[in-house]
Coordinates of N, CA and C in Angstrom, one line a residue:
Chain A
K80 N 146.7 118.9 120.5 CA 147.0 119.4 121.8 C 145.9 120.4 122.2
A81 N 145.3 120.2 123.4 CA 144.3 121.0 123.8 C 144.9 122.4 124.2
G82 N 144.0 123.4 123.9 CA 144.5 124.8 124.2 C 144.3 125.2 125.7
V83 N 144.5 126.4 126.0 CA 144.3 126.9 127.3 C 142.8 127.0 127.6
T84 N 142.4 126.5 128.7 CA 141.0 126.6 129.0 C 140.8 127.4 130.3
Q85 N 139.7 128.2 130.2 CA 139.4 129.0 131.4 C 137.9 128.8 131.8
T86 N 137.7 128.7 133.1 CA 136.4 128.6 133.6 C 136.1 129.5 134.8
P87 N 134.9 130.0 134.9 CA 133.8 129.9 134.0 C 134.1 130.9 132.8
R88 N 133.3 130.8 131.8 CA 133.4 131.8 130.7 C 132.7 133.1 131.0
Y89 N 131.7 133.0 131.7 CA 130.9 134.2 132.1 C 130.6 134.2 133.6
L90 N 130.6 135.3 134.2 CA 130.3 135.4 135.6 C 129.7 136.8 135.9
I91 N 128.6 136.7 136.7 CA 128.0 138.0 137.2 C 128.1 138.0 138.7
K92 N 128.6 139.0 139.3 CA 128.7 139.2 140.7 C 128.3 140.6 141.1
T93 N 128.1 140.8 142.4 CA 127.7 142.1 142.9 C 128.9 142.7 143.7
R94 N 128.8 144.0 143.9 CA 129.9 144.7 144.6 C 130.1 144.1 146.0
G95 N 131.3 144.0 146.4 CA 131.6 143.4 147.7 C 131.9 141.9 147.7
Q96 N 131.4 141.2 146.7 CA 131.6 139.8 146.7 C 133.0 139.5 146.3
Q97 N 133.4 138.2 146.3 CA 134.7 137.8 145.8 C 134.5 136.8 144.7
V98 N 135.5 136.6 143.9 CA 135.4 135.6 142.8 C 136.7 134.9 142.6
T99 N 136.6 133.7 142.1 CA 137.7 132.9 141.8 C 137.6 132.4 140.4
L100 N 138.7 132.7 139.6 CA 138.7 132.2 138.2 C 139.8 131.2 138.0
S101 N 139.5 130.2 137.1 CA 140.4 129.1 136.9 C 141.0 129.1 135.5
C102 N 142.2 128.6 135.4 CA 142.9 128.5 134.2 C 143.7 127.2 134.1
S103 N 143.5 126.4 133.1 CA 144.2 125.2 132.8 C 145.1 125.4 131.6
P104 N 146.5 125.4 131.8 CA 147.4 125.7 130.7 C 147.5 124.5 129.8
I105 N 148.1 124.8 128.7 CA 148.4 123.7 127.7 C 149.3 122.7 128.4
S106 N 149.1 121.4 128.2 CA 149.9 120.4 128.8 C 151.4 120.6 128.6
G107 N 152.1 120.5 129.7 CA 153.6 120.7 129.6 C 154.0 122.1 129.8
H108 N 153.1 123.1 129.7 CA 153.5 124.5 130.0 C 153.5 124.7 131.5
R109 N 154.6 125.4 131.9 CA 154.8 125.7 133.4 C 154.5 127.1 133.8
S110 N 154.4 128.0 132.8 CA 154.2 129.4 133.1 C 152.7 129.8 132.8
V111 N 152.1 130.5 133.7 CA 150.8 131.0 133.5 C 150.8 132.5 133.9
S112 N 150.3 133.3 133.0 CA 150.1 134.7 133.2 C 148.7 135.1 133.1
W113 N 148.3 136.1 133.9 CA 146.9 136.6 133.9 C 146.9 138.1 133.5
Y114 N 145.9 138.4 132.7 CA 145.8 139.8 132.2 C 144.3 140.2 132.4
Q115 N 144.1 141.5 132.5 CA 142.8 142.1 132.6 C 142.6 143.0 131.3
Q116 N 141.5 142.8 130.6 CA 141.2 143.6 129.4 C 140.0 144.3 129.6
T117 N 140.1 145.7 129.5 CA 138.9 146.5 129.5 C 138.9 147.5 128.3
P118 N 137.8 148.0 127.9 CA 137.8 149.0 126.8 C 138.6 150.2 127.0
G119 N 138.7 150.7 128.3 CA 139.4 151.9 128.6 C 140.9 151.7 128.8
Q120 N 141.3 150.7 129.4 CA 142.7 150.5 129.8 C 143.4 149.4 128.9
G121 N 142.6 148.8 128.1 CA 143.3 147.8 127.2 C 143.6 146.5 128.0
L122 N 144.7 145.9 127.5 CA 145.2 144.6 128.1 C 146.3 144.9 129.1
Q123 N 146.0 144.6 130.4 CA 147.0 144.9 131.4 C 147.5 143.7 132.2
F124 N 148.7 143.6 132.4 CA 149.3 142.4 133.1 C 149.0 142.4 134.6
L125 N 148.5 141.3 135.0 CA 148.2 141.1 136.5 C 149.4 140.4 137.2
F126 N 149.6 139.2 136.8 CA 150.8 138.5 137.4 C 151.1 137.2 136.6
E127 N 152.3 136.7 136.9 CA 152.8 135.5 136.2 C 153.3 134.5 137.3
Y128 N 152.9 133.3 137.1 CA 153.4 132.2 137.9 C 154.2 131.2 137.1
F129 N 155.2 130.7 137.7 CA 156.1 129.7 137.1 C 156.4 128.7 138.2
S130 N 156.2 127.4 138.0 CA 156.5 126.4 139.0 C 156.0 126.8 140.4
E131 N 154.7 127.2 140.4 CA 154.0 127.5 141.7 C 154.5 128.8 142.4
T132 N 155.4 129.5 141.8 CA 155.9 130.7 142.4 C 155.5 131.9 141.6
Q133 N 155.1 133.0 142.2 CA 154.8 134.2 141.5 C 156.1 134.9 141.1
R134 N 156.2 135.1 139.8 CA 157.5 135.6 139.3 C 157.4 137.1 139.0
N135 N 156.3 137.6 138.6 CA 156.1 139.0 138.3 C 154.7 139.4 138.7
K136 N 154.6 140.7 139.0 CA 153.2 141.2 139.4 C 153.1 142.6 138.8
G137 N 151.9 142.9 138.3 CA 151.6 144.2 137.7 C 151.1 145.1 138.8
N138 N 150.7 146.3 138.3 CA 150.2 147.3 139.2 C 148.8 147.3 139.6
F139 N 148.4 146.2 140.3 CA 147.0 146.1 140.7 C 147.0 146.0 142.2
P140 N 145.8 146.4 142.8 CA 145.7 146.4 144.3 C 145.8 144.9 144.8
G141 N 146.0 144.8 146.1 CA 146.2 143.5 146.8 C 144.9 142.7 146.7
R142 N 143.8 143.3 146.3 CA 142.5 142.5 146.2 C 142.6 141.5 145.1
F143 N 143.6 141.6 144.2 CA 143.8 140.7 143.2 C 145.0 139.8 143.6
S144 N 144.7 138.5 143.6 CA 145.7 137.5 144.0 C 145.6 136.3 143.2
G145 N 146.6 135.5 143.2 CA 146.6 134.3 142.4 C 147.4 133.2 143.1
R146 N 147.3 132.0 142.5 CA 148.2 130.9 142.9 C 148.3 129.9 141.7
Q147 N 149.3 129.1 141.8 CA 149.5 128.0 140.8 C 149.7 126.7 141.6
F148 N 149.1 125.7 141.1 CA 149.2 124.4 141.7 C 150.3 123.6 141.0
S149 N 150.6 122.4 141.6 CA 151.7 121.6 141.1 C 151.5 121.1 139.7
N150 N 150.2 121.0 139.3 CA 149.9 120.5 137.9 C 149.9 121.7 136.9
S151 N 150.4 122.9 137.4 CA 150.4 124.1 136.6 C 149.1 124.9 136.5
R152 N 148.0 124.2 136.9 CA 146.7 125.0 136.8 C 146.8 126.2 137.7
S153 N 146.1 127.2 137.4 CA 146.2 128.4 138.1 C 144.8 129.0 138.5
E154 N 144.7 129.7 139.5 CA 143.5 130.4 139.9 C 143.9 131.8 140.2
M155 N 142.9 132.7 139.9 CA 143.1 134.1 140.4 C 141.8 134.4 141.2
N156 N 142.0 135.2 142.2 CA 141.0 135.6 143.1 C 140.9 137.1 143.2
V157 N 139.7 137.6 143.2 CA 139.5 139.1 143.4 C 138.5 139.2 144.5
S158 N 138.9 139.9 145.6 CA 138.1 140.1 146.7 C 137.5 141.4 146.7
T159 N 136.4 141.6 147.5 CA 135.7 142.9 147.6 C 135.5 143.6 146.2
L160 N 134.8 142.9 145.4 CA 134.6 143.4 144.0 C 134.1 144.8 143.9
E161 N 134.7 145.5 142.9 CA 134.2 146.9 142.6 C 133.7 146.9 141.2
L162 N 132.9 147.9 140.9 CA 132.3 148.0 139.6 C 133.4 148.0 138.5
G163 N 134.5 148.7 138.8 CA 135.6 148.8 137.9 C 136.3 147.5 137.6
D164 N 136.0 146.4 138.3 CA 136.6 145.1 138.1 C 136.0 144.4 136.9
S165 N 134.9 144.9 136.4 CA 134.2 144.3 135.3 C 135.2 144.3 134.1
A166 N 135.4 143.2 133.6 CA 136.5 143.1 132.5 C 136.5 141.7 132.0
L167 N 137.3 141.5 130.9 CA 137.6 140.2 130.4 C 138.9 139.8 131.0
Y168 N 139.0 138.7 131.8 CA 140.2 138.2 132.4 C 140.8 137.1 131.5
L169 N 142.0 137.3 131.1 CA 142.6 136.4 130.2 C 143.8 135.7 130.8
C170 N 143.9 134.4 130.6 CA 145.0 133.6 131.1 C 145.9 133.2 129.8
A171 N 147.2 133.2 130.0 CA 148.0 132.8 128.9 C 149.1 131.8 129.5
S172 N 149.4 130.8 128.8 CA 150.4 129.8 129.2 C 151.6 129.8 128.2
S173 N 152.7 129.5 128.8 CA 153.9 129.3 127.9 C 154.8 128.2 128.6
F174 N 155.7 127.6 127.8 CA 156.5 126.6 128.3 C 157.4 127.1 129.5
G175 N 158.1 128.2 129.2 CA 159.0 128.8 130.2 C 158.4 130.1 130.6
L176 N 159.3 130.9 131.2 CA 158.9 132.3 131.6 C 158.6 133.1 130.3
A177 N 157.5 133.9 130.4 CA 157.0 134.5 129.2 C 157.9 135.6 128.7
T178 N 158.9 135.3 127.8 CA 159.7 136.3 127.2 C 159.5 136.1 125.7
Y179 N 160.2 136.8 124.9 CA 160.0 136.7 123.4 C 160.4 135.3 122.9
T180 N 161.2 134.6 123.7 CA 161.6 133.3 123.2 C 160.5 132.2 123.5
D181 N 159.5 132.6 124.2 CA 158.5 131.6 124.6 C 157.1 132.1 124.2
T182 N 156.5 131.5 123.3 CA 155.2 132.0 122.8 C 154.2 131.8 123.9
Q183 N 153.4 132.8 124.1 CA 152.3 132.8 125.0 C 151.0 132.4 124.3
Y184 N 150.3 131.4 124.8 CA 149.0 131.0 124.2 C 147.9 131.4 125.1
F185 N 147.0 132.2 124.6 CA 145.9 132.8 125.4 C 144.7 131.9 125.4
G186 N 144.0 131.9 126.5 CA 142.7 131.2 126.6 C 141.6 132.2 126.1
P187 N 140.3 131.7 126.1 CA 139.3 132.6 125.6 C 138.8 133.7 126.6
G188 N 139.3 133.5 127.8 CA 138.9 134.5 128.8 C 137.7 134.2 129.6
T189 N 137.6 134.9 130.8 CA 136.4 134.9 131.6 C 135.8 136.3 131.6
R190 N 134.6 136.4 131.2 CA 133.9 137.8 131.2 C 133.3 137.9 132.6
L191 N 133.8 138.9 133.4 CA 133.3 139.2 134.7 C 132.5 140.5 134.6
T192 N 131.3 140.4 135.1 CA 130.4 141.6 135.2 C 130.1 141.8 136.7
V193 N 130.4 143.0 137.2 CA 130.1 143.3 138.6 C 129.0 144.4 138.6
L194 N 127.9 144.0 139.3 CA 126.7 144.9 139.3 C 126.7 145.6 140.7
Chain B
T147 N 150.1 153.3 133.4 CA 150.7 154.2 132.3 C 150.8 153.3 131.1
Q148 N 150.2 153.8 130.0 CA 150.3 153.1 128.7 C 151.5 153.4 128.0
L149 N 152.4 152.5 127.8 CA 153.7 152.8 127.1 C 153.7 152.6 125.6
L150 N 152.7 151.9 125.1 CA 152.6 151.6 123.7 C 151.3 152.2 123.1
E151 N 151.5 153.2 122.2 CA 150.4 153.8 121.6 C 150.2 153.3 120.2
Q152 N 149.0 152.9 119.9 CA 148.7 152.4 118.5 C 147.8 153.4 117.8
S153 N 148.0 153.5 116.5 CA 147.2 154.3 115.7 C 147.0 153.6 114.3
P154 N 145.8 153.8 113.7 CA 144.7 154.4 114.3 C 144.0 153.5 115.3
Q155 N 143.0 154.0 116.1 CA 142.3 153.2 117.0 C 141.3 152.3 116.3
F156 N 140.6 152.9 115.3 CA 139.6 152.2 114.5 C 139.9 152.4 113.0
L157 N 139.6 151.4 112.3 CA 139.8 151.4 110.9 C 138.8 150.6 110.2
S158 N 138.0 151.2 109.3 CA 137.0 150.4 108.6 C 137.3 150.6 107.1
I159 N 137.6 149.5 106.4 CA 138.0 149.6 105.0 C 137.2 148.6 104.2
Q160 N 137.4 148.7 102.9 CA 136.7 147.7 102.0 C 137.7 146.6 101.6
E161 N 137.2 145.5 101.3 CA 138.0 144.4 100.8 C 138.9 144.8 99.7
G162 N 140.2 144.5 99.7 CA 141.1 144.8 98.6 C 142.0 146.0 98.9
E163 N 141.6 146.8 99.9 CA 142.4 148.0 100.2 C 143.6 147.6 101.1
N164 N 144.6 148.5 101.1 CA 145.8 148.3 101.9 C 145.7 149.1 103.1
L165 N 146.4 148.8 104.2 CA 146.4 149.6 105.4 C 147.6 149.4 106.2
T166 N 147.9 150.3 107.1 CA 149.1 150.2 108.0 C 148.7 150.6 109.4
V167 N 149.1 149.8 110.3 CA 148.8 150.1 111.7 C 150.2 150.4 112.4
Y168 N 150.2 151.4 113.2 CA 151.4 151.8 113.9 C 151.4 151.6 115.4
C169 N 152.6 151.3 115.9 CA 152.7 151.0 117.3 C 154.0 151.8 117.8
N170 N 153.8 152.8 118.6 CA 154.8 153.7 119.0 C 155.1 153.8 120.5
S171 N 156.3 154.0 120.9 CA 156.7 154.1 122.3 C 157.9 155.0 122.5
S172 N 158.0 155.5 123.7 CA 159.3 156.2 124.0 C 160.3 155.3 124.6
S173 N 159.8 154.1 124.9 CA 160.7 153.1 125.5 C 161.3 152.2 124.5
V174 N 162.5 151.6 124.8 CA 163.1 150.6 123.9 C 162.7 149.3 124.4
F175 N 162.4 148.4 123.4 CA 161.9 147.1 123.7 C 163.0 146.1 123.1
S176 N 163.2 145.0 123.9 CA 164.1 144.0 123.4 C 163.4 143.1 122.3
S177 N 162.1 143.1 122.3 CA 161.3 142.5 121.3 C 159.9 143.1 121.2
L178 N 159.2 142.8 120.1 CA 157.9 143.3 120.0 C 157.1 142.3 119.3
Q179 N 155.9 142.1 119.8 CA 155.0 141.1 119.2 C 153.7 141.7 118.7
W180 N 153.1 141.1 117.7 CA 151.8 141.5 117.2 C 150.8 140.3 117.4
Y181 N 149.7 140.7 117.9 CA 148.6 139.7 118.1 C 147.3 140.2 117.4
R182 N 146.5 139.2 117.1 CA 145.1 139.5 116.6 C 144.1 138.8 117.5
Q183 N 143.1 139.6 117.9 CA 142.1 139.0 118.8 C 140.7 139.1 118.1
E184 N 140.0 138.0 118.1 CA 138.7 138.0 117.5 C 137.7 138.0 118.7
P185 N 136.5 138.4 118.4 CA 135.4 138.5 119.5 C 135.3 137.1 120.1
G186 N 135.3 137.1 121.5 CA 135.0 135.9 122.2 C 136.3 135.0 122.4
E187 N 137.4 135.5 121.9 CA 138.6 134.7 122.0 C 139.8 135.5 122.5
G188 N 140.8 134.8 122.9 CA 142.0 135.5 123.4 C 142.9 135.9 122.2
P189 N 143.8 136.8 122.5 CA 144.8 137.2 121.4 C 145.6 136.0 120.9
V190 N 145.9 136.0 119.6 CA 146.7 135.0 119.0 C 147.9 135.6 118.4
L191 N 149.1 135.1 118.7 CA 150.4 135.7 118.3 C 150.5 135.5 116.8
L192 N 150.8 136.7 116.1 CA 151.1 136.7 114.7 C 152.6 136.6 114.4
V193 N 153.3 137.4 115.1 CA 154.8 137.5 114.8 C 155.5 138.1 116.0
T194 N 156.8 137.8 116.1 CA 157.7 138.4 117.1 C 158.9 139.0 116.3
V195 N 159.2 140.3 116.5 CA 160.4 140.9 115.9 C 161.3 141.3 117.0
V196 N 162.6 141.1 116.7 CA 163.6 141.2 117.7 C 164.7 142.2 117.4
T197 N 165.1 142.2 116.1 CA 166.2 143.0 115.7 C 165.7 144.4 115.1
G198 N 166.4 145.5 115.5 CA 166.0 146.8 115.0 C 166.1 146.8 113.5
G199 N 165.1 147.3 112.8 CA 165.1 147.3 111.4 C 164.5 146.0 110.7
E200 N 164.2 145.1 111.6 CA 163.8 143.7 111.0 C 162.4 143.9 110.3
V201 N 162.3 143.1 109.3 CA 161.0 143.0 108.5 C 160.7 141.6 108.4
K202 N 159.4 141.3 108.8 CA 158.9 139.9 108.6 C 157.6 139.9 107.8
K203 N 157.5 138.9 107.0 CA 156.3 138.8 106.2 C 155.5 137.5 106.5
L204 N 154.2 137.7 106.6 CA 153.3 136.5 106.9 C 152.2 136.7 105.9
K205 N 152.4 136.0 104.8 CA 151.4 136.1 103.7 C 151.2 137.6 103.3
R206 N 150.0 138.1 103.5 CA 149.7 139.5 103.1 C 150.1 140.5 104.2
L207 N 150.6 140.0 105.3 CA 151.0 140.9 106.4 C 152.5 141.1 106.5
T208 N 152.9 142.4 106.6 CA 154.3 142.7 106.7 C 154.5 143.5 108.0
F209 N 155.4 143.0 108.8 CA 155.7 143.6 110.1 C 157.1 144.2 110.0
Q210 N 157.3 145.4 110.6 CA 158.6 146.0 110.7 C 158.9 146.5 112.1
F211 N 160.1 146.3 112.6 CA 160.5 146.8 113.8 C 161.4 148.0 113.6
G212 N 161.2 149.1 114.3 CA 162.0 150.3 114.0 C 163.4 150.1 114.4
D213 N 164.3 150.9 113.7 CA 165.7 150.8 113.9 C 166.1 150.9 115.4
A214 N 165.4 151.9 116.1 CA 165.7 152.1 117.5 C 165.0 151.2 118.4
R215 N 164.2 150.3 117.9 CA 163.4 149.3 118.6 C 162.4 150.0 119.6
K216 N 161.9 151.1 119.1 CA 160.9 151.9 119.9 C 159.5 151.8 119.2
D217 N 159.5 151.4 118.0 CA 158.2 151.4 117.3 C 158.1 150.3 116.3
S218 N 156.9 150.1 115.8 CA 156.7 149.0 114.8 C 155.5 149.3 114.0
S219 N 155.4 148.6 112.9 CA 154.3 148.8 112.0 C 153.8 147.5 111.4
L220 N 152.5 147.4 111.1 CA 151.9 146.3 110.5 C 151.2 146.7 109.3
H221 N 151.6 146.2 108.1 CA 151.0 146.6 106.9 C 150.3 145.4 106.3
I222 N 149.0 145.6 105.9 CA 148.2 144.5 105.3 C 147.9 144.9 103.9
T223 N 148.2 144.0 103.0 CA 148.0 144.2 101.6 C 146.7 143.5 101.2
A224 N 145.9 144.2 100.4 CA 144.7 143.6 99.9 C 143.8 142.9 101.0
A225 N 143.4 143.7 101.9 CA 142.7 143.2 103.1 C 141.5 142.4 102.7
Q226 N 141.2 141.4 103.5 CA 140.1 140.5 103.4 C 139.2 140.5 104.6
P227 N 137.9 140.2 104.5 CA 137.0 140.2 105.7 C 137.6 139.3 106.8
G228 N 138.3 138.3 106.5 CA 138.9 137.5 107.5 C 140.0 138.2 108.3
D229 N 140.4 139.3 107.9 CA 141.4 140.1 108.6 C 140.8 140.9 109.7
T230 N 139.5 141.0 109.8 CA 138.8 141.7 110.8 C 139.1 141.3 112.2
G231 N 139.4 142.2 113.1 CA 139.7 141.9 114.4 C 140.4 143.0 115.1
L232 N 140.8 142.7 116.4 CA 141.6 143.7 117.2 C 143.0 143.4 117.1
Y233 N 143.8 144.3 116.6 CA 145.3 144.1 116.5 C 146.0 144.7 117.6
L234 N 146.8 144.0 118.3 CA 147.5 144.4 119.5 C 149.0 144.3 119.3
C235 N 149.8 145.3 119.6 CA 151.2 145.1 119.7 C 151.6 145.0 121.2
A236 N 152.7 144.3 121.4 CA 153.1 144.1 122.8 C 154.6 144.1 122.9
G237 N 155.1 144.8 123.8 CA 156.6 145.0 123.9 C 157.1 144.3 125.2
D238 N 158.3 143.7 125.0 CA 159.0 143.1 126.1 C 160.2 143.9 126.4
T239 N 160.3 144.5 127.6 CA 161.5 145.3 127.9 C 162.7 144.4 128.2
G240 N 162.5 143.1 128.5 CA 163.6 142.3 128.8 C 164.0 142.3 130.2
T241 N 163.5 143.3 131.0 CA 163.9 143.4 132.4 C 163.0 142.6 133.3
A242 N 161.8 142.4 132.9 CA 160.9 141.6 133.6 C 160.1 140.8 132.6
S243 N 159.9 139.6 132.9 CA 159.3 138.7 131.9 C 157.8 138.9 131.8
K244 N 157.4 140.1 131.4 CA 156.0 140.4 131.2 C 155.9 141.3 130.0
L245 N 154.7 141.2 129.3 CA 154.5 142.0 128.1 C 153.7 143.3 128.5
T246 N 154.0 144.4 127.8 CA 153.2 145.6 127.9 C 152.5 145.7 126.6
F247 N 151.1 145.7 126.6 CA 150.3 145.7 125.4 C 150.0 147.1 125.0
G248 N 149.8 147.3 123.7 CA 149.4 148.6 123.1 C 147.9 148.8 123.3
T249 N 147.5 149.9 122.9 CA 146.1 150.4 123.1 C 145.2 149.6 122.1
G250 N 145.7 149.1 121.1 CA 144.9 148.3 120.2 C 144.3 149.0 119.0
T251 N 144.2 148.4 117.9 CA 143.6 148.9 116.6 C 142.5 147.9 116.2
R252 N 141.3 148.5 116.2 CA 140.2 147.6 115.7 C 139.9 147.8 114.3
L253 N 140.1 146.7 113.5 CA 140.0 146.7 112.1 C 138.7 146.0 111.6
Q254 N 138.0 146.6 110.7 CA 136.8 146.0 110.1 C 137.0 146.1 108.6
V255 N 136.9 144.9 108.0 CA 137.0 144.8 106.5 C 135.7 144.3 106.0
T256 N 135.1 145.2 105.1 CA 133.8 144.8 104.6 C 133.9 144.5 103.1
L257 N 132.9 143.7 102.6 CA 132.9 143.3 101.2 C 132.6 144.5 100.3

């Protein structure tokens, strides 16, 4: 079974630009969660989608948004990029809503650098 | 606000040594998970503990959930270079289906 895939793996943008990251979950998984990982703040939850609906959202500004398609693939968008948005963005998929009963499988992440 | 504090932050030991990583919180969690993350990869789930006082063993790794479900520990016996990585604990409060991750412990095991 193929794992979670994320594209692109690396991205360099400049301040003020916007970016779209893509995540393809494991086949059959309906839940996709997004996390931001930085050296200073660690791994922080962005949002979770299940069956095309956002179910949970972390404490991030509205510049961070996402969506999920009918095939469970998900995208996240960051508008008006700031230097502090430089991070590893991780996507995780699970069969159901991400609780302790449902193992989350993480992708390798997209490394975003904002100059 | 970081709810889960891990200690130590960094650990460099030699092959064969034992070590313990701690994950502490003032909050009660319905479950707690431990992950290991290697460079260039996403975290991989090692174990989930659910019951207060629960102990789980995974080969040379022993995980314990505190009686009050506020803390957990990971003990590695006879560490090997393959154990090198970033160890993360993550708690599930059960009220919202998302995980709160700890600050992380970076372990390096040398020959």
